[in-house]
mmCIF file of N, CA, C and O in Angstrom:
data_model
loop_
_atom_site.group_PDB
_atom_site.id
_atom_site.type_symbol
_atom_site.label_atom_id
_atom_site.label_comp_id
_atom_site.label_asym_id
_atom_site.label_seq_id
_atom_site.Cartn_x
_atom_site.Cartn_y
_atom_site.Cartn_z
ATOM 1 N N UNK K 12 -15.696 -9.914 -18.114
ATOM 2 C CA UNK K 12 -15.984 -10.766 -17.136
ATOM 3 C C UNK K 12 -16.062 -9.873 -15.850
ATOM 4 O O UNK K 12 -15.607 -9.420 -15.394
ATOM 5 N N UNK K 13 -17.724 -10.143 -15.694
ATOM 6 C CA UNK K 13 -18.073 -9.350 -14.393
ATOM 7 C C UNK K 13 -17.932 -10.226 -13.535
ATOM 8 O O UNK K 13 -17.895 -11.481 -12.939
ATOM 9 N N UNK K 14 -17.474 -9.381 -12.013
ATOM 10 C CA UNK K 14 -16.940 -9.992 -10.844
ATOM 11 C C UNK K 14 -18.244 -10.126 -9.687
ATOM 12 O O UNK K 14 -18.620 -9.357 -10.063
ATOM 13 N N UNK K 15 -18.431 -11.368 -9.210
ATOM 14 C CA UNK K 15 -19.401 -11.262 -8.497
ATOM 15 C C UNK K 15 -18.541 -11.065 -6.887
ATOM 16 O O UNK K 15 -17.795 -11.639 -6.499
ATOM 17 N N UNK K 16 -19.391 -9.885 -6.259
ATOM 18 C CA UNK K 16 -18.726 -9.553 -5.043
ATOM 19 C C UNK K 16 -19.508 -10.533 -4.015
ATOM 20 O O UNK K 16 -20.754 -10.780 -3.949
ATOM 21 N N UNK K 17 -18.571 -10.726 -3.275
ATOM 22 C CA UNK K 17 -18.871 -11.719 -2.180
ATOM 23 C C UNK K 17 -18.919 -10.834 -0.716
ATOM 24 O O UNK K 17 -17.838 -10.395 -0.434
ATOM 25 N N UNK K 18 -20.016 -11.065 0.183
ATOM 26 C CA UNK K 18 -20.216 -10.123 1.295
ATOM 27 C C UNK K 18 -18.941 -11.272 2.384
ATOM 28 O O UNK K 18 -19.092 -12.173 2.248
ATOM 29 N N UNK K 19 -18.241 -10.484 3.075
ATOM 30 C CA UNK K 19 -17.253 -11.154 3.829
ATOM 31 C C UNK K 19 -17.807 -10.710 5.227
ATOM 32 O O UNK K 19 -17.785 -9.931 5.688
ATOM 33 N N UNK K 20 -17.686 -11.850 6.207
ATOM 34 C CA UNK K 20 -18.083 -11.645 7.389
ATOM 35 C C UNK K 20 -17.229 -11.581 8.642
ATOM 36 O O UNK K 20 -16.524 -12.728 8.434
ATOM 37 N N UNK K 21 -16.942 -10.221 9.402
ATOM 38 C CA UNK K 21 -16.131 -10.405 10.310
ATOM 39 C C UNK K 21 -16.568 -10.235 11.985
ATOM 40 O O UNK K 21 -17.863 -9.729 11.872
ATOM 41 N N UNK K 22 -16.195 -10.266 12.879
ATOM 42 C CA UNK K 22 -16.405 -10.024 14.221
ATOM 43 C C UNK K 22 -15.444 -8.937 14.717
ATOM 44 O O UNK K 22 -14.260 -8.652 14.659
ATOM 45 N N UNK K 23 -15.935 -7.858 14.685
ATOM 46 C CA UNK K 23 -15.281 -6.524 15.530
ATOM 47 C C UNK K 23 -16.285 -5.684 16.871
ATOM 48 O O UNK K 23 -17.537 -5.698 16.844
ATOM 49 N N UNK K 24 -15.440 -6.077 17.904
ATOM 50 C CA UNK K 24 -16.142 -5.579 18.986
ATOM 51 C C UNK K 24 -17.445 -6.300 19.388
ATOM 52 O O UNK K 24 -18.467 -5.821 20.015
ATOM 53 N N UNK K 25 -17.503 -7.369 19.386
ATOM 54 C CA UNK K 25 -18.429 -8.346 19.602
ATOM 55 C C UNK K 25 -19.814 -8.622 18.538
ATOM 56 O O UNK K 25 -20.707 -9.207 18.887
ATOM 57 N N UNK K 26 -19.620 -7.805 17.411
ATOM 58 C CA UNK K 26 -20.150 -7.701 16.349
ATOM 59 C C UNK K 26 -19.798 -8.486 15.228
ATOM 60 O O UNK K 26 -19.037 -8.257 14.737
ATOM 61 N N UNK K 27 -21.282 -9.441 14.836
ATOM 62 C CA UNK K 27 -20.541 -10.005 13.463
ATOM 63 C C UNK K 27 -21.416 -8.762 12.330
ATOM 64 O O UNK K 27 -22.443 -8.363 12.575
ATOM 65 N N UNK K 28 -20.512 -8.606 11.390
ATOM 66 C CA UNK K 28 -20.663 -7.943 10.482
ATOM 67 C C UNK K 28 -20.162 -8.312 9.195
ATOM 68 O O UNK K 28 -19.452 -8.898 8.994
ATOM 69 N N UNK K 29 -20.988 -8.014 8.164
ATOM 70 C CA UNK K 29 -20.801 -8.314 6.835
ATOM 71 C C UNK K 29 -20.422 -6.796 6.048
ATOM 72 O O UNK K 29 -20.864 -5.901 5.905
ATOM 73 N N UNK K 30 -19.049 -7.205 5.433
ATOM 74 C CA UNK K 30 -18.392 -5.945 4.850
ATOM 75 C C UNK K 30 -17.762 -6.348 3.728
ATOM 76 O O UNK K 30 -16.820 -7.072 3.597
ATOM 77 N N UNK K 31 -18.168 -5.540 2.776
ATOM 78 C CA UNK K 31 -17.262 -5.782 1.280
ATOM 79 C C UNK K 31 -17.215 -4.361 0.727
ATOM 80 O O UNK K 31 -17.985 -3.947 0.180
ATOM 81 N N UNK K 32 -15.777 -3.875 1.096
ATOM 82 C CA UNK K 32 -15.385 -2.746 0.219
ATOM 83 C C UNK K 32 -15.248 -2.852 -1.268
ATOM 84 O O UNK K 32 -15.405 -3.837 -1.492
ATOM 85 N N UNK K 33 -15.479 -1.880 -1.997
ATOM 86 C CA UNK K 33 -15.219 -1.853 -3.486
ATOM 87 C C UNK K 33 -13.671 -1.808 -3.777
ATOM 88 O O UNK K 33 -12.809 -1.202 -3.932
ATOM 89 N N UNK K 34 -13.397 -3.189 -3.659
ATOM 90 C CA UNK K 34 -12.247 -3.645 -4.002
ATOM 91 C C UNK K 34 -11.145 -2.912 -5.140
ATOM 92 O O UNK K 34 -10.040 -3.221 -5.406
ATOM 93 N N UNK K 35 -12.388 -3.236 -6.310
ATOM 94 C CA UNK K 35 -11.779 -2.669 -7.523
ATOM 95 C C UNK K 35 -11.408 -1.112 -7.836
ATOM 96 O O UNK K 35 -10.456 -0.920 -8.251
ATOM 97 N N UNK K 36 -12.028 -0.520 -6.339
ATOM 98 C CA UNK K 36 -11.196 1.355 -6.538
ATOM 99 C C UNK K 36 -10.614 1.298 -5.552
ATOM 100 O O UNK K 36 -9.740 2.159 -5.344
ATOM 101 N N UNK K 37 -10.532 0.501 -4.694
ATOM 102 C CA UNK K 37 -10.138 0.834 -3.298
ATOM 103 C C UNK K 37 -8.228 -0.740 -3.260
ATOM 104 O O UNK K 37 -8.749 -1.957 -3.805
ATOM 105 N N UNK K 38 -7.420 0.067 -2.889
ATOM 106 C CA UNK K 38 -6.144 -0.848 -2.645
ATOM 107 C C UNK K 38 -6.200 -1.551 -1.307
ATOM 108 O O UNK K 38 -5.155 -2.270 -1.028
ATOM 109 N N UNK K 39 -6.927 -1.292 -0.423
ATOM 110 C CA UNK K 39 -7.182 -2.075 0.820
ATOM 111 C C UNK K 39 -8.198 -3.124 0.846
ATOM 112 O O UNK K 39 -9.594 -3.004 0.517
ATOM 113 N N UNK K 40 -7.795 -4.267 1.496
ATOM 114 C CA UNK K 40 -8.704 -5.207 1.380
ATOM 115 C C UNK K 40 -9.574 -5.382 2.486
ATOM 116 O O UNK K 40 -9.231 -4.114 3.511
ATOM 117 N N UNK K 41 -10.964 -6.099 2.586
ATOM 118 C CA UNK K 41 -11.719 -5.786 3.560
ATOM 119 C C UNK K 41 -11.311 -6.483 4.779
ATOM 120 O O UNK K 41 -10.975 -5.763 6.093
ATOM 121 N N UNK K 42 -10.195 -7.544 4.791
ATOM 122 C CA UNK K 42 -9.495 -8.045 6.013
ATOM 123 C C UNK K 42 -8.591 -6.753 6.432
ATOM 124 O O UNK K 42 -8.255 -6.783 7.936
ATOM 125 N N UNK K 43 -8.107 -6.260 5.523
ATOM 126 C CA UNK K 43 -6.861 -5.523 6.321
ATOM 127 C C UNK K 43 -7.465 -3.719 7.080
ATOM 128 O O UNK K 43 -7.082 -3.660 7.999
ATOM 129 N N UNK K 44 -8.946 -3.862 6.447
ATOM 130 C CA UNK K 44 -9.440 -2.622 7.143
ATOM 131 C C UNK K 44 -10.227 -3.275 8.337
ATOM 132 O O UNK K 44 -9.863 -2.428 9.611
ATOM 133 N N UNK K 45 -11.027 -4.530 8.296
ATOM 134 C CA UNK K 45 -11.291 -4.979 9.835
ATOM 135 C C UNK K 45 -10.136 -4.831 10.668
ATOM 136 O O UNK K 45 -10.199 -4.652 12.098
ATOM 137 N N UNK K 46 -8.612 -5.503 10.117
ATOM 138 C CA UNK K 46 -7.635 -5.450 11.474
ATOM 139 C C UNK K 46 -7.337 -4.291 11.872
ATOM 140 O O UNK K 46 -7.039 -4.373 12.848
ATOM 141 N N UNK K 47 -7.227 -3.134 11.092
ATOM 142 C CA UNK K 47 -7.100 -1.806 11.619
ATOM 143 C C UNK K 47 -7.951 -1.333 12.485
ATOM 144 O O UNK K 47 -7.712 -1.286 13.434
ATOM 145 N N UNK K 48 -9.202 -1.406 12.736
ATOM 146 C CA UNK K 48 -10.246 -1.222 13.119
ATOM 147 C C UNK K 48 -9.978 -1.914 14.465
ATOM 148 O O UNK K 48 -10.246 -1.446 15.515
ATOM 149 N N UNK K 49 -9.658 -3.294 14.260
ATOM 150 C CA UNK K 49 -9.494 -3.785 15.863
ATOM 151 C C UNK K 49 -8.291 -3.713 16.158
ATOM 152 O O UNK K 49 -8.487 -3.552 17.922
ATOM 153 N N UNK K 50 -7.041 -3.098 15.924
ATOM 154 C CA UNK K 50 -6.535 -2.854 16.566
ATOM 155 C C UNK K 50 -6.171 -1.433 16.971
ATOM 156 O O UNK K 50 -5.821 -1.544 18.561
ATOM 157 N N UNK K 51 -6.985 -0.909 16.494
ATOM 158 C CA UNK K 51 -7.255 0.684 16.983
ATOM 159 C C UNK K 51 -8.342 0.341 18.056
ATOM 160 O O UNK K 51 -8.010 1.267 19.223
ATOM 161 N N UNK K 52 -9.534 -0.334 18.035
ATOM 162 C CA UNK K 52 -10.361 -0.480 19.342
ATOM 163 C C UNK K 52 -9.599 -1.404 20.476
ATOM 164 O O UNK K 52 -9.898 -0.691 21.778
ATOM 165 N N UNK K 53 -8.441 -1.971 20.168
ATOM 166 C CA UNK K 53 -8.108 -2.749 21.290
ATOM 167 C C UNK K 53 -6.753 -1.719 22.096
ATOM 168 O O UNK K 53 -6.709 -1.889 22.992
ATOM 169 N N UNK K 54 -6.326 -0.941 21.327
ATOM 170 C CA UNK K 54 -5.262 0.474 21.786
ATOM 171 C C UNK K 54 -6.557 1.034 22.583
ATOM 172 O O UNK K 54 -5.838 1.296 23.882
ATOM 173 N N UNK K 55 -7.474 1.576 22.293
ATOM 174 C CA UNK K 55 -8.872 2.312 23.437
ATOM 175 C C UNK K 55 -9.054 1.368 24.470
ATOM 176 O O UNK K 55 -8.930 1.910 25.629
ATOM 177 N N UNK K 56 -9.167 0.431 24.126
ATOM 178 C CA UNK K 56 -9.782 -0.540 25.274
ATOM 179 C C UNK K 56 -8.834 -0.974 26.469
ATOM 180 O O UNK K 56 -9.095 -0.807 27.556
ATOM 181 N N UNK K 57 -7.357 -0.850 25.998
ATOM 182 C CA UNK K 57 -6.094 -0.958 26.738
ATOM 183 C C UNK K 57 -5.918 0.477 27.961
ATOM 184 O O UNK K 57 -5.913 0.394 28.941
ATOM 185 N N UNK K 58 -6.668 1.535 27.127
ATOM 186 C CA UNK K 58 -6.234 2.768 27.784
ATOM 187 C C UNK K 58 -7.202 3.201 28.641
ATOM 188 O O UNK K 58 -7.167 3.687 29.860
ATOM 189 N N UNK K 59 -8.732 2.653 28.255
ATOM 190 C CA UNK K 59 -9.619 2.511 29.085
ATOM 191 C C UNK K 59 -10.516 1.146 29.229
ATOM 192 O O UNK K 59 -11.718 1.601 28.243
ATOM 193 N N UNK K 60 -10.355 0.425 30.044
ATOM 194 C CA UNK K 60 -10.863 -1.005 30.155
ATOM 195 C C UNK K 60 -12.368 -0.784 30.541
ATOM 196 O O UNK K 60 -12.925 -1.731 30.260
ATOM 197 N N UNK K 61 -12.685 0.344 31.341
ATOM 198 C CA UNK K 61 -13.988 0.717 31.961
ATOM 199 C C UNK K 61 -15.325 0.931 30.858
ATOM 200 O O UNK K 61 -16.455 0.636 30.946
ATOM 201 N N UNK K 62 -14.359 1.005 29.557
ATOM 202 C CA UNK K 62 -15.810 1.536 28.484
ATOM 203 C C UNK K 62 -16.275 0.319 27.646
ATOM 204 O O UNK K 62 -16.118 -0.652 27.620
ATOM 205 N N UNK K 63 -17.690 0.441 27.446
ATOM 206 C CA UNK K 63 -17.996 -0.685 26.638
ATOM 207 C C UNK K 63 -18.177 -0.723 25.441
ATOM 208 O O UNK K 63 -17.512 0.271 24.627
ATOM 209 N N UNK K 64 -18.137 -1.837 24.641
ATOM 210 C CA UNK K 64 -18.335 -1.996 23.515
ATOM 211 C C UNK K 64 -18.499 -0.645 22.387
ATOM 212 O O UNK K 64 -18.134 -0.095 21.283
ATOM 213 N N UNK K 65 -19.619 -0.028 22.595
ATOM 214 C CA UNK K 65 -20.233 0.886 22.064
ATOM 215 C C UNK K 65 -19.728 2.244 21.943
ATOM 216 O O UNK K 65 -19.140 3.170 20.986
ATOM 217 N N UNK K 66 -19.092 2.138 23.350
ATOM 218 C CA UNK K 66 -18.302 3.598 23.728
ATOM 219 C C UNK K 66 -16.966 3.741 22.594
ATOM 220 O O UNK K 66 -16.414 4.613 22.003
ATOM 221 N N UNK K 67 -16.264 1.847 22.898
ATOM 222 C CA UNK K 67 -14.874 2.285 22.256
ATOM 223 C C UNK K 67 -15.338 2.109 20.459
ATOM 224 O O UNK K 67 -14.272 3.306 19.993
ATOM 225 N N UNK K 68 -16.422 1.791 20.050
ATOM 226 C CA UNK K 68 -16.853 1.806 18.774
ATOM 227 C C UNK K 68 -16.990 3.255 18.338
ATOM 228 O O UNK K 68 -16.349 3.452 17.365
ATOM 229 N N UNK K 69 -17.522 4.495 18.914
ATOM 230 C CA UNK K 69 -17.633 5.515 18.896
ATOM 231 C C UNK K 69 -15.997 6.034 19.003
ATOM 232 O O UNK K 69 -16.172 6.829 17.884
ATOM 233 N N UNK K 70 -15.447 5.898 19.470
ATOM 234 C CA UNK K 70 -14.378 6.662 19.720
ATOM 235 C C UNK K 70 -13.207 6.145 18.761
ATOM 236 O O UNK K 70 -12.644 6.903 18.371
ATOM 237 N N UNK K 71 -13.245 4.920 18.649
ATOM 238 C CA UNK K 71 -12.546 4.211 17.375
ATOM 239 C C UNK K 71 -13.006 5.039 15.710
ATOM 240 O O UNK K 71 -12.004 5.741 15.216
ATOM 241 N N UNK K 72 -14.591 5.371 15.777
ATOM 242 C CA UNK K 72 -14.919 5.864 14.835
ATOM 243 C C UNK K 72 -14.518 7.536 14.702
ATOM 244 O O UNK K 72 -14.182 7.938 13.421
ATOM 245 N N UNK K 73 -14.437 8.081 15.756
ATOM 246 C CA UNK K 73 -13.929 9.641 15.820
ATOM 247 C C UNK K 73 -12.413 10.028 15.213
ATOM 248 O O UNK K 73 -12.014 10.647 15.313
ATOM 249 N N UNK K 74 -11.879 8.627 16.119
ATOM 250 C CA UNK K 74 -10.492 8.894 15.573
ATOM 251 C C UNK K 74 -9.684 8.444 14.268
ATOM 252 O O UNK K 74 -9.527 9.317 13.798
ATOM 253 N N UNK K 75 -10.486 7.994 13.809
ATOM 254 C CA UNK K 75 -10.637 7.411 12.242
ATOM 255 C C UNK K 75 -10.812 8.702 11.398
ATOM 256 O O UNK K 75 -10.178 9.278 10.566
ATOM 257 N N UNK K 76 -12.188 9.239 12.045
ATOM 258 C CA UNK K 76 -12.275 10.470 11.185
ATOM 259 C C UNK K 76 -11.471 11.684 11.111
ATOM 260 O O UNK K 76 -11.255 12.169 10.471
ATOM 261 N N UNK K 77 -11.231 11.478 12.512
ATOM 262 C CA UNK K 77 -10.278 12.707 12.918
ATOM 263 C C UNK K 77 -8.506 12.637 12.173
ATOM 264 O O UNK K 77 -8.408 13.451 11.115
ATOM 265 N N UNK K 78 -8.315 11.534 11.924
ATOM 266 C CA UNK K 78 -7.087 11.148 11.105
ATOM 267 C C UNK K 78 -7.410 11.635 9.335
ATOM 268 O O UNK K 78 -6.694 12.070 8.767
ATOM 269 N N UNK K 79 -8.666 11.302 9.091
ATOM 270 C CA UNK K 79 -9.251 11.430 7.924
ATOM 271 C C UNK K 79 -9.008 12.827 7.363
ATOM 272 O O UNK K 79 -8.370 13.160 6.257
ATOM 273 N N UNK K 80 -9.972 13.704 8.423
ATOM 274 C CA UNK K 80 -9.562 14.758 8.047
ATOM 275 C C UNK K 80 -8.240 15.651 8.098
ATOM 276 O O UNK K 80 -8.281 16.466 6.951
ATOM 277 N N UNK K 81 -7.824 14.948 8.817
ATOM 278 C CA UNK K 81 -6.254 15.940 8.987
ATOM 279 C C UNK K 81 -5.599 15.437 7.648
ATOM 280 O O UNK K 81 -4.951 16.393 7.177
ATOM 281 N N UNK K 82 -5.635 14.297 7.344
ATOM 282 C CA UNK K 82 -5.008 13.695 6.064
ATOM 283 C C UNK K 82 -5.344 14.420 4.910
ATOM 284 O O UNK K 82 -4.348 14.817 4.354
ATOM 285 N N UNK K 83 -6.757 14.917 4.846
ATOM 286 C CA UNK K 83 -7.614 15.498 3.368
ATOM 287 C C UNK K 83 -7.029 16.971 3.643
ATOM 288 O O UNK K 83 -6.429 17.284 2.743
ATOM 289 N N UNK K 84 -6.964 17.316 4.887
ATOM 290 C CA UNK K 84 -6.136 19.131 4.912
ATOM 291 C C UNK K 84 -4.746 18.837 4.435
ATOM 292 O O UNK K 84 -4.113 19.922 3.847
ATOM 293 N N UNK K 85 -4.121 17.987 4.956
ATOM 294 C CA UNK K 85 -2.464 18.063 4.747
ATOM 295 C C UNK K 85 -2.419 17.530 3.164
ATOM 296 O O UNK K 85 -1.557 18.593 2.341
ATOM 297 N N UNK K 86 -3.325 17.401 2.549
ATOM 298 C CA UNK K 86 -3.278 17.161 1.366
ATOM 299 C C UNK K 86 -3.674 17.943 0.400
ATOM 300 O O UNK K 86 -2.759 18.205 -0.293
ATOM 301 N N UNK K 87 -4.471 18.371 0.959
ATOM 302 C CA UNK K 87 -5.045 19.979 0.027
ATOM 303 C C UNK K 87 -3.841 20.968 0.301
ATOM 304 O O UNK K 87 -3.789 21.688 -0.729
ATOM 305 N N UNK K 88 -3.129 20.975 1.630
ATOM 306 C CA UNK K 88 -1.958 22.086 1.738
ATOM 307 C C UNK K 88 -0.996 21.460 0.635
ATOM 308 O O UNK K 88 -0.377 22.670 0.068
ATOM 309 N N UNK K 89 -0.584 20.360 0.453
ATOM 310 C CA UNK K 89 0.581 20.291 0.012
ATOM 311 C C UNK K 89 0.304 20.212 -1.835
ATOM 312 O O UNK K 89 1.311 20.718 -2.293
ATOM 313 N N UNK K 90 -0.865 20.030 -2.223
ATOM 314 C CA UNK K 90 -1.392 20.400 -3.466
ATOM 315 C C UNK K 90 -1.535 21.579 -3.624
ATOM 316 O O UNK K 90 -0.778 22.248 -4.739
ATOM 317 N N UNK K 91 -1.935 22.913 -3.037
ATOM 318 C CA UNK K 91 -1.696 24.221 -3.080
ATOM 319 C C UNK K 91 -0.258 24.349 -3.057
ATOM 320 O O UNK K 91 0.186 25.155 -3.880
ATOM 321 N N UNK K 92 0.686 23.830 -2.309
ATOM 322 C CA UNK K 92 1.891 24.241 -2.193
ATOM 323 C C UNK K 92 2.712 23.692 -3.674
ATOM 324 O O UNK K 92 3.500 24.270 -4.228
ATOM 325 N N UNK K 93 2.128 22.796 -4.242
ATOM 326 C CA UNK K 93 3.072 22.474 -5.414
ATOM 327 C C UNK K 93 2.231 22.847 -6.323
ATOM 328 O O UNK K 93 3.071 23.440 -7.705
ATOM 329 N N UNK K 94 0.883 23.325 -6.632
ATOM 330 C CA UNK K 94 0.517 24.305 -7.891
ATOM 331 C C UNK K 94 1.528 25.638 -7.795
ATOM 332 O O UNK K 94 1.629 26.327 -8.718
ATOM 333 N N UNK K 95 1.745 26.377 -6.498
ATOM 334 C CA UNK K 95 2.140 27.376 -6.179
ATOM 335 C C UNK K 95 3.997 27.040 -6.801
ATOM 336 O O UNK K 95 4.171 28.055 -7.642
ATOM 337 N N UNK K 96 4.644 26.145 -6.483
ATOM 338 C CA UNK K 96 5.934 25.982 -7.055
ATOM 339 C C UNK K 96 5.684 25.794 -8.397
ATOM 340 O O UNK K 96 7.054 26.517 -8.985
ATOM 341 N N UNK K 97 4.592 24.764 -8.838
ATOM 342 C CA UNK K 97 4.907 24.862 -10.859
ATOM 343 C C UNK K 97 5.054 26.339 -11.033
ATOM 344 O O UNK K 97 5.682 26.657 -11.901
ATOM 345 N N UNK K 98 3.785 26.928 -10.415
ATOM 346 C CA UNK K 98 3.527 28.109 -11.178
ATOM 347 C C UNK K 98 4.509 29.285 -11.002
ATOM 348 O O UNK K 98 5.085 29.959 -11.810
ATOM 349 N N UNK K 99 5.303 29.395 -10.200
ATOM 350 C CA UNK K 99 6.553 30.156 -9.999
ATOM 351 C C UNK K 99 7.610 29.577 -10.794
ATOM 352 O O UNK K 99 8.526 30.406 -11.288
ATOM 353 N N UNK K 100 8.057 28.298 -10.710
ATOM 354 C CA UNK K 100 9.036 27.632 -11.879
ATOM 355 C C UNK K 100 8.287 27.692 -13.094
ATOM 356 O O UNK K 100 9.322 28.542 -13.882
ATOM 357 N N UNK K 101 7.191 27.948 -13.548
ATOM 358 C CA UNK K 101 7.167 28.288 -15.215
ATOM 359 C C UNK K 101 7.481 29.775 -15.250
ATOM 360 O O UNK K 101 7.745 30.271 -16.365
ATOM 361 N N UNK K 102 6.675 30.384 -14.126
ATOM 362 C CA UNK K 102 7.155 32.087 -14.224
ATOM 363 C C UNK K 102 8.916 32.348 -14.487
ATOM 364 O O UNK K 102 9.026 33.158 -15.227
ATOM 365 N N UNK K 103 8.963 31.553 -13.811
ATOM 366 C CA UNK K 103 10.936 31.731 -13.643
ATOM 367 C C UNK K 103 11.294 31.478 -14.954
ATOM 368 O O UNK K 103 12.142 32.115 -15.916
ATOM 369 N N UNK K 104 10.516 30.096 -15.606
ATOM 370 C CA UNK K 104 11.543 30.057 -16.695
ATOM 371 C C UNK K 104 10.822 30.562 -18.075
ATOM 372 O O UNK K 104 11.647 31.058 -18.963
ATOM 373 N N UNK K 105 9.712 31.472 -17.881
ATOM 374 C CA UNK K 105 9.008 32.535 -19.127
ATOM 375 C C UNK K 105 10.052 33.422 -19.001
ATOM 376 O O UNK K 105 10.476 34.209 -19.710
ATOM 377 N N UNK K 106 10.816 33.983 -17.942
ATOM 378 C CA UNK K 106 11.563 35.074 -17.655
ATOM 379 C C UNK K 106 12.842 34.805 -18.322
ATOM 380 O O UNK K 106 13.138 35.917 -18.834
ATOM 381 N N UNK K 107 13.210 33.959 -18.099
ATOM 382 C CA UNK K 107 14.612 33.215 -18.374
ATOM 383 C C UNK K 107 15.012 33.157 -19.905
ATOM 384 O O UNK K 107 15.648 33.546 -20.591
ATOM 385 N N UNK K 108 13.411 32.436 -20.286
ATOM 386 C CA UNK K 108 14.054 32.128 -21.989
ATOM 387 C C UNK K 108 14.029 32.997 -22.701
ATOM 388 O O UNK K 108 15.114 32.934 -23.975
ATOM 389 N N UNK K 109 13.409 34.093 -22.850
ATOM 390 C CA UNK K 109 13.498 35.193 -24.034
ATOM 391 C C UNK K 109 14.970 35.761 -24.017
ATOM 392 O O UNK K 109 15.795 35.898 -24.876
ATOM 393 N N UNK K 110 15.618 35.676 -22.785
ATOM 394 C CA UNK K 110 16.862 36.623 -22.480
ATOM 395 C C UNK K 110 17.991 35.411 -23.343
ATOM 396 O O UNK K 110 19.311 35.332 -23.305
ATOM 397 N N UNK K 111 17.647 34.304 -23.225
ATOM 398 C CA UNK K 111 18.728 32.918 -23.901
ATOM 399 C C UNK K 111 18.745 32.740 -25.070
ATOM 400 O O UNK K 111 20.102 32.230 -26.129
ATOM 401 N N UNK K 112 17.532 33.223 -25.694
ATOM 402 C CA UNK K 112 17.883 33.096 -27.314
ATOM 403 C C UNK K 112 18.340 34.366 -28.057
ATOM 404 O O UNK K 112 18.721 35.808 -27.651
#
């Protein structure tokens, strides 16, 4: 059965937007995403109330991008560490196994 995707409309920083993430592939809903952006924008607004909505939106996007890139680097580093550990463990098992037989 084919799901019909509904556009959801939200207000973010004074703009009405239609936003529909691919919820079949994502575990985060459109509402959760919008609430996250709103909260982050509000934190920025609290720190710098003189900024207009466009500036707040840009800073919000930059902060999210920075966090995303940082998380991707951490993920890549952790995957590399996991591969190294697994390779070392396999090498150890191969070294120890013949002597046990």
